[in-house]
Amino acid sequence: MIQFRDVHYQVKDKQILTAINFAISTGEAVTIVGPSGSGKSTILKLLAKIISPSSGSIEVNEQNISTLPSASYRQQVSYCFQQPVLFGKNVRDNFQFVYDIRAKEYYENHVLETLASLDLKPEILDQEIADLSGGEKQRVALARNTIFMPQVLLLDEVTTGLDLTTKSLILDWLADLNAKQNVTIIKVTHEEDEIAASTRLLEVNEGRLTENGK
């Protein structure tokens, strides 16, 4: 489903990634690990079309992503930030926007079902963004990104700094998406328990990638 072919990424005279090659099949759950500053998040941002490779190609479903319209592409390959970005005045604004950009009628029951899957109660829709805790913001952002389920979910250290209960809830929810809805999940993490539980590791070190540290 996903193929990186000799991807390089450079900013001015600094080489960030060198000759990145890997493939990921539909429905896989892959964890990208490595030291801070090694290029892990850069791989996610390249795949999300937030930035473009200096050379090489990235293919999704056998199509070079550089040829695909960014808006429709990002509806299928969804990027979740470490620090969730919410907008508008309250939580409902975030979900109404998702429907609006797809020219669909807002369906609150579907929103409430998605929120409930992340242990968020209906009244949170009327809460102002500024009043949410960090864990609530992250769960709202994840719910918003999956109201219309993407093919691929890119997770950039989304559990960092969360309490153990919230972290466990999110990890179980992600595992369910992967197992039951066949969502391909690619995540960056420094969390040792998540790394230990991963079925496939890609390790990045000084801009170069190895499989399972080999």
PDB file of C-alpha atoms in Angstrom, residues 22-184:
ATOM      1  CA  PHE A  22      10.455   0.602   2.931  1.00  0.00           C
ATOM      2  CA  ALA A  23       7.027  -0.801   2.144  1.00  0.00           C
ATOM      3  CA  ILE A  24       3.950  -1.130   4.351  1.00  0.00           C
ATOM      4  CA  SER A  25       0.963  -3.316   3.529  1.00  0.00           C
ATOM      5  CA  THR A  26      -2.683  -2.444   4.065  1.00  0.00           C
ATOM      6  CA  GLY A  27      -3.739  -3.061   7.654  1.00  0.00           C
ATOM      7  CA  GLU A  28      -0.245  -3.167   9.139  1.00  0.00           C
ATOM      8  CA  ALA A  29       0.643  -1.497  12.422  1.00  0.00           C
ATOM      9  CA  VAL A  30       4.180  -0.096  12.246  1.00  0.00           C
ATOM     10  CA  THR A  31       6.192   1.757  14.874  1.00  0.00           C
ATOM     11  CA  ILE A  32       9.015   4.131  13.918  1.00  0.00           C
ATOM     12  CA  VAL A  33      11.689   4.530  16.584  1.00  0.00           C
ATOM     13  CA  GLY A  34      15.036   6.262  17.018  1.00  0.00           C
ATOM     14  CA  PRO A  35      16.781   9.069  18.891  1.00  0.00           C
ATOM     15  CA  SER A  36      15.364  12.594  18.989  1.00  0.00           C
ATOM     16  CA  GLY A  37      16.245  14.473  15.821  1.00  0.00           C
ATOM     17  CA  SER A  38      16.922  11.316  13.804  1.00  0.00           C
ATOM     18  CA  GLY A  39      14.212  12.015  11.207  1.00  0.00           C
ATOM     19  CA  LYS A  40      11.253   9.966  12.478  1.00  0.00           C
ATOM     20  CA  SER A  41       8.682  12.755  12.361  1.00  0.00           C
ATOM     21  CA  THR A  42      10.044  13.873   9.007  1.00  0.00           C
ATOM     22  CA  ILE A  43       9.021  10.500   7.544  1.00  0.00           C
ATOM     23  CA  LEU A  44       5.469  11.002   8.823  1.00  0.00           C
ATOM     24  CA  LYS A  45       5.315  14.560   7.472  1.00  0.00           C
ATOM     25  CA  LEU A  46       6.527  13.381   4.071  1.00  0.00           C
ATOM     26  CA  LEU A  47       3.856  10.696   4.002  1.00  0.00           C
ATOM     27  CA  ALA A  48       1.235  13.245   5.090  1.00  0.00           C
ATOM     28  CA  LYS A  49       2.256  15.608   2.244  1.00  0.00           C
ATOM     29  CA  ILE A  50       3.102  18.334   4.736  1.00  0.00           C
ATOM     30  CA  ILE A  51       6.563  18.480   3.149  1.00  0.00           C
ATOM     31  CA  SER A  52       7.941  17.026  -0.090  1.00  0.00           C
ATOM     32  CA  PRO A  53      11.030  14.844  -0.627  1.00  0.00           C
ATOM     33  CA  SER A  54      14.145  16.404  -2.091  1.00  0.00           C
ATOM     34  CA  SER A  55      14.440  13.313  -4.289  1.00  0.00           C
ATOM     35  CA  GLY A  56      12.947   9.861  -4.578  1.00  0.00           C
ATOM     36  CA  SER A  57       9.254   8.994  -4.543  1.00  0.00           C
ATOM     37  CA  ILE A  58       6.479   8.029  -2.150  1.00  0.00           C
ATOM     38  CA  GLU A  59       3.629   5.891  -3.440  1.00  0.00           C
ATOM     39  CA  VAL A  60       0.280   5.079  -1.856  1.00  0.00           C
ATOM     40  CA  ASN A  61      -1.916   2.525  -3.604  1.00  0.00           C
ATOM     41  CA  GLU A  62       0.620   2.530  -6.462  1.00  0.00           C
ATOM     42  CA  GLN A  63       0.214   6.262  -7.085  1.00  0.00           C
ATOM     43  CA  ASN A  64       2.944   8.837  -6.543  1.00  0.00           C
ATOM     44  CA  ILE A  65       1.492  11.094  -3.865  1.00  0.00           C
ATOM     45  CA  SER A  66       3.029  14.178  -5.500  1.00  0.00           C
ATOM     46  CA  THR A  67       0.407  13.796  -8.257  1.00  0.00           C
ATOM     47  CA  LEU A  68      -2.568  13.549  -5.891  1.00  0.00           C
ATOM     48  CA  PRO A  69      -4.694  16.521  -4.712  1.00  0.00           C
ATOM     49  CA  SER A  70      -3.607  17.320  -1.162  1.00  0.00           C
ATOM     50  CA  ALA A  71      -7.081  17.882   0.315  1.00  0.00           C
ATOM     51  CA  SER A  72      -8.574  14.560  -0.800  1.00  0.00           C
ATOM     52  CA  TYR A  73      -5.312  12.731  -0.068  1.00  0.00           C
ATOM     53  CA  ARG A  74      -5.270  13.930   3.546  1.00  0.00           C
ATOM     54  CA  GLN A  75      -8.809  12.652   4.036  1.00  0.00           C
ATOM     55  CA  GLN A  76      -7.403   9.152   3.440  1.00  0.00           C
ATOM     56  CA  VAL A  77      -3.966   9.588   5.043  1.00  0.00           C
ATOM     57  CA  SER A  78      -4.611  11.425   8.290  1.00  0.00           C
ATOM     58  CA  TYR A  79      -1.852  12.981  10.426  1.00  0.00           C
ATOM     59  CA  CYS A  80      -2.220  13.369  14.203  1.00  0.00           C
ATOM     60  CA  PHE A  81       0.122  15.801  15.950  1.00  0.00           C
ATOM     61  CA  GLN A  82       1.811  15.317  19.313  1.00  0.00           C
ATOM     62  CA  GLN A  83       0.247  18.603  20.410  1.00  0.00           C
ATOM     63  CA  PRO A  84      -3.372  18.427  19.169  1.00  0.00           C
ATOM     64  CA  VAL A  85      -4.536  21.381  17.098  1.00  0.00           C
ATOM     65  CA  LEU A  86      -8.158  22.266  17.828  1.00  0.00           C
ATOM     66  CA  PHE A  87      -9.947  25.336  16.506  1.00  0.00           C
ATOM     67  CA  GLY A  88     -13.158  27.289  16.834  1.00  0.00           C
ATOM     68  CA  LYS A  89     -14.795  28.145  20.142  1.00  0.00           C
ATOM     69  CA  ASN A  90     -15.990  24.729  21.298  1.00  0.00           C
ATOM     70  CA  VAL A  91     -15.577  21.034  20.529  1.00  0.00           C
ATOM     71  CA  ARG A  92     -18.642  20.890  18.264  1.00  0.00           C
ATOM     72  CA  ASP A  93     -17.032  23.448  15.925  1.00  0.00           C
ATOM     73  CA  ASN A  94     -14.252  20.962  15.166  1.00  0.00           C
ATOM     74  CA  PHE A  95     -16.657  18.246  14.047  1.00  0.00           C
ATOM     75  CA  GLN A  96     -18.981  20.519  12.099  1.00  0.00           C
ATOM     76  CA  PHE A  97     -15.960  21.695  10.117  1.00  0.00           C
ATOM     77  CA  VAL A  98     -15.122  18.113   9.090  1.00  0.00           C
ATOM     78  CA  TYR A  99     -18.623  17.681   7.666  1.00  0.00           C
ATOM     79  CA  ASP A 100     -18.581  21.107   6.011  1.00  0.00           C
ATOM     80  CA  ILE A 101     -15.366  20.504   4.048  1.00  0.00           C
ATOM     81  CA  ARG A 102     -16.900  17.293   2.674  1.00  0.00           C
ATOM     82  CA  ALA A 103     -20.177  19.073   1.873  1.00  0.00           C
ATOM     83  CA  LYS A 104     -22.062  16.630   4.101  1.00  0.00           C
ATOM     84  CA  GLU A 105     -24.866  17.238   6.568  1.00  0.00           C
ATOM     85  CA  TYR A 106     -23.686  17.273  10.166  1.00  0.00           C
ATOM     86  CA  TYR A 107     -24.687  14.032  11.902  1.00  0.00           C
ATOM     87  CA  GLU A 108     -24.344  14.472  15.648  1.00  0.00           C
ATOM     88  CA  ASN A 109     -25.238  10.899  16.595  1.00  0.00           C
ATOM     89  CA  HIS A 110     -22.217   9.669  14.655  1.00  0.00           C
ATOM     90  CA  VAL A 111     -20.043  12.251  16.413  1.00  0.00           C
ATOM     91  CA  LEU A 112     -21.345  11.143  19.806  1.00  0.00           C
ATOM     92  CA  GLU A 113     -20.642   7.483  18.994  1.00  0.00           C
ATOM     93  CA  THR A 114     -17.081   8.307  18.039  1.00  0.00           C
ATOM     94  CA  LEU A 115     -16.559  10.401  21.169  1.00  0.00           C
ATOM     95  CA  ALA A 116     -17.997   7.604  23.324  1.00  0.00           C
ATOM     96  CA  SER A 117     -15.487   5.141  21.849  1.00  0.00           C
ATOM     97  CA  LEU A 118     -12.817   7.356  23.430  1.00  0.00           C
ATOM     98  CA  ASP A 119     -14.695   7.645  26.731  1.00  0.00           C
ATOM     99  CA  LEU A 120     -15.840  11.216  26.089  1.00  0.00           C
ATOM    100  CA  LYS A 121     -19.346  12.204  27.214  1.00  0.00           C
ATOM    101  CA  PRO A 122     -21.916  14.053  25.029  1.00  0.00           C
ATOM    102  CA  GLU A 123     -21.631  17.289  27.034  1.00  0.00           C
ATOM    103  CA  ILE A 124     -18.044  17.747  25.860  1.00  0.00           C
ATOM    104  CA  LEU A 125     -19.415  19.028  22.535  1.00  0.00           C
ATOM    105  CA  ASP A 126     -20.381  22.283  24.237  1.00  0.00           C
ATOM    106  CA  GLN A 127     -17.124  22.697  26.141  1.00  0.00           C
ATOM    107  CA  GLU A 128     -14.820  25.495  25.096  1.00  0.00           C
ATOM    108  CA  ILE A 129     -11.455  24.388  23.717  1.00  0.00           C
ATOM    109  CA  ALA A 130      -9.550  26.362  26.351  1.00  0.00           C
ATOM    110  CA  ASP A 131     -11.260  24.408  29.149  1.00  0.00           C
ATOM    111  CA  LEU A 132     -10.182  20.940  27.968  1.00  0.00           C
ATOM    112  CA  SER A 133      -7.408  18.959  29.621  1.00  0.00           C
ATOM    113  CA  GLY A 134      -4.471  17.707  27.558  1.00  0.00           C
ATOM    114  CA  GLY A 135      -5.892  14.194  27.440  1.00  0.00           C
ATOM    115  CA  GLU A 136      -9.312  15.464  26.372  1.00  0.00           C
ATOM    116  CA  LYS A 137      -7.779  17.568  23.609  1.00  0.00           C
ATOM    117  CA  GLN A 138      -5.860  14.589  22.255  1.00  0.00           C
ATOM    118  CA  ARG A 139      -8.932  12.343  22.293  1.00  0.00           C
ATOM    119  CA  VAL A 140     -11.076  15.015  20.613  1.00  0.00           C
ATOM    120  CA  ALA A 141      -8.409  15.435  17.915  1.00  0.00           C
ATOM    121  CA  LEU A 142      -8.254  11.667  17.339  1.00  0.00           C
ATOM    122  CA  ALA A 143     -12.051  11.466  17.160  1.00  0.00           C
ATOM    123  CA  ARG A 144     -12.143  14.338  14.670  1.00  0.00           C
ATOM    124  CA  ASN A 145      -9.515  12.645  12.483  1.00  0.00           C
ATOM    125  CA  THR A 146     -11.541   9.432  12.371  1.00  0.00           C
ATOM    126  CA  ILE A 147     -15.126  10.699  12.046  1.00  0.00           C
ATOM    127  CA  PHE A 148     -14.678   9.762   8.391  1.00  0.00           C
ATOM    128  CA  MET A 149     -12.343   6.807   8.733  1.00  0.00           C
ATOM    129  CA  PRO A 150      -9.050   7.222   6.824  1.00  0.00           C
ATOM    130  CA  GLN A 151      -7.137   4.372   5.229  1.00  0.00           C
ATOM    131  CA  VAL A 152      -3.971   5.382   7.081  1.00  0.00           C
ATOM    132  CA  LEU A 153      -3.518   6.996  10.481  1.00  0.00           C
ATOM    133  CA  LEU A 154      -0.178   8.708  11.154  1.00  0.00           C
ATOM    134  CA  LEU A 155       0.515   9.246  14.854  1.00  0.00           C
ATOM    135  CA  ASP A 156       3.338  11.512  15.978  1.00  0.00           C
ATOM    136  CA  GLU A 157       3.933  10.713  19.668  1.00  0.00           C
ATOM    137  CA  VAL A 158       0.243  11.161  20.481  1.00  0.00           C
ATOM    138  CA  THR A 159       0.489   9.448  23.890  1.00  0.00           C
ATOM    139  CA  THR A 160       3.462  11.452  25.181  1.00  0.00           C
ATOM    140  CA  GLY A 161       2.696  13.192  28.474  1.00  0.00           C
ATOM    141  CA  LEU A 162      -0.690  11.528  28.990  1.00  0.00           C
ATOM    142  CA  ASP A 163      -1.670   9.802  32.215  1.00  0.00           C
ATOM    143  CA  LEU A 164      -1.578   6.009  32.182  1.00  0.00           C
ATOM    144  CA  THR A 165      -5.372   5.599  32.070  1.00  0.00           C
ATOM    145  CA  THR A 166      -5.808   7.886  29.067  1.00  0.00           C
ATOM    146  CA  LYS A 167      -2.788   6.391  27.325  1.00  0.00           C
ATOM    147  CA  SER A 168      -4.105   2.845  27.780  1.00  0.00           C
ATOM    148  CA  LEU A 169      -7.548   3.865  26.515  1.00  0.00           C
ATOM    149  CA  ILE A 170      -6.081   5.438  23.367  1.00  0.00           C
ATOM    150  CA  LEU A 171      -3.814   2.460  22.658  1.00  0.00           C
ATOM    151  CA  ASP A 172      -6.711   0.022  23.016  1.00  0.00           C
ATOM    152  CA  TRP A 173      -8.849   2.190  20.740  1.00  0.00           C
ATOM    153  CA  LEU A 174      -6.088   2.292  18.093  1.00  0.00           C
ATOM    154  CA  ALA A 175      -5.605  -1.468  18.293  1.00  0.00           C
ATOM    155  CA  ASP A 176      -9.334  -1.871  17.705  1.00  0.00           C
ATOM    156  CA  LEU A 177      -9.238   0.378  14.625  1.00  0.00           C
ATOM    157  CA  ASN A 178      -6.348  -1.634  13.258  1.00  0.00           C
ATOM    158  CA  ALA A 179      -7.810  -5.074  13.983  1.00  0.00           C
ATOM    159  CA  LYS A 180     -11.493  -4.508  13.236  1.00  0.00           C
ATOM    160  CA  GLN A 181     -11.483  -1.740  10.624  1.00  0.00           C
ATOM    161  CA  ASN A 182      -8.179  -2.596   8.932  1.00  0.00           C
ATOM    162  CA  VAL A 183      -6.841   0.940   9.355  1.00  0.00           C
ATOM    163  CA  THR A 184      -3.109   1.059   8.607  1.00  0.00           C
TER     164      THR A 184
END
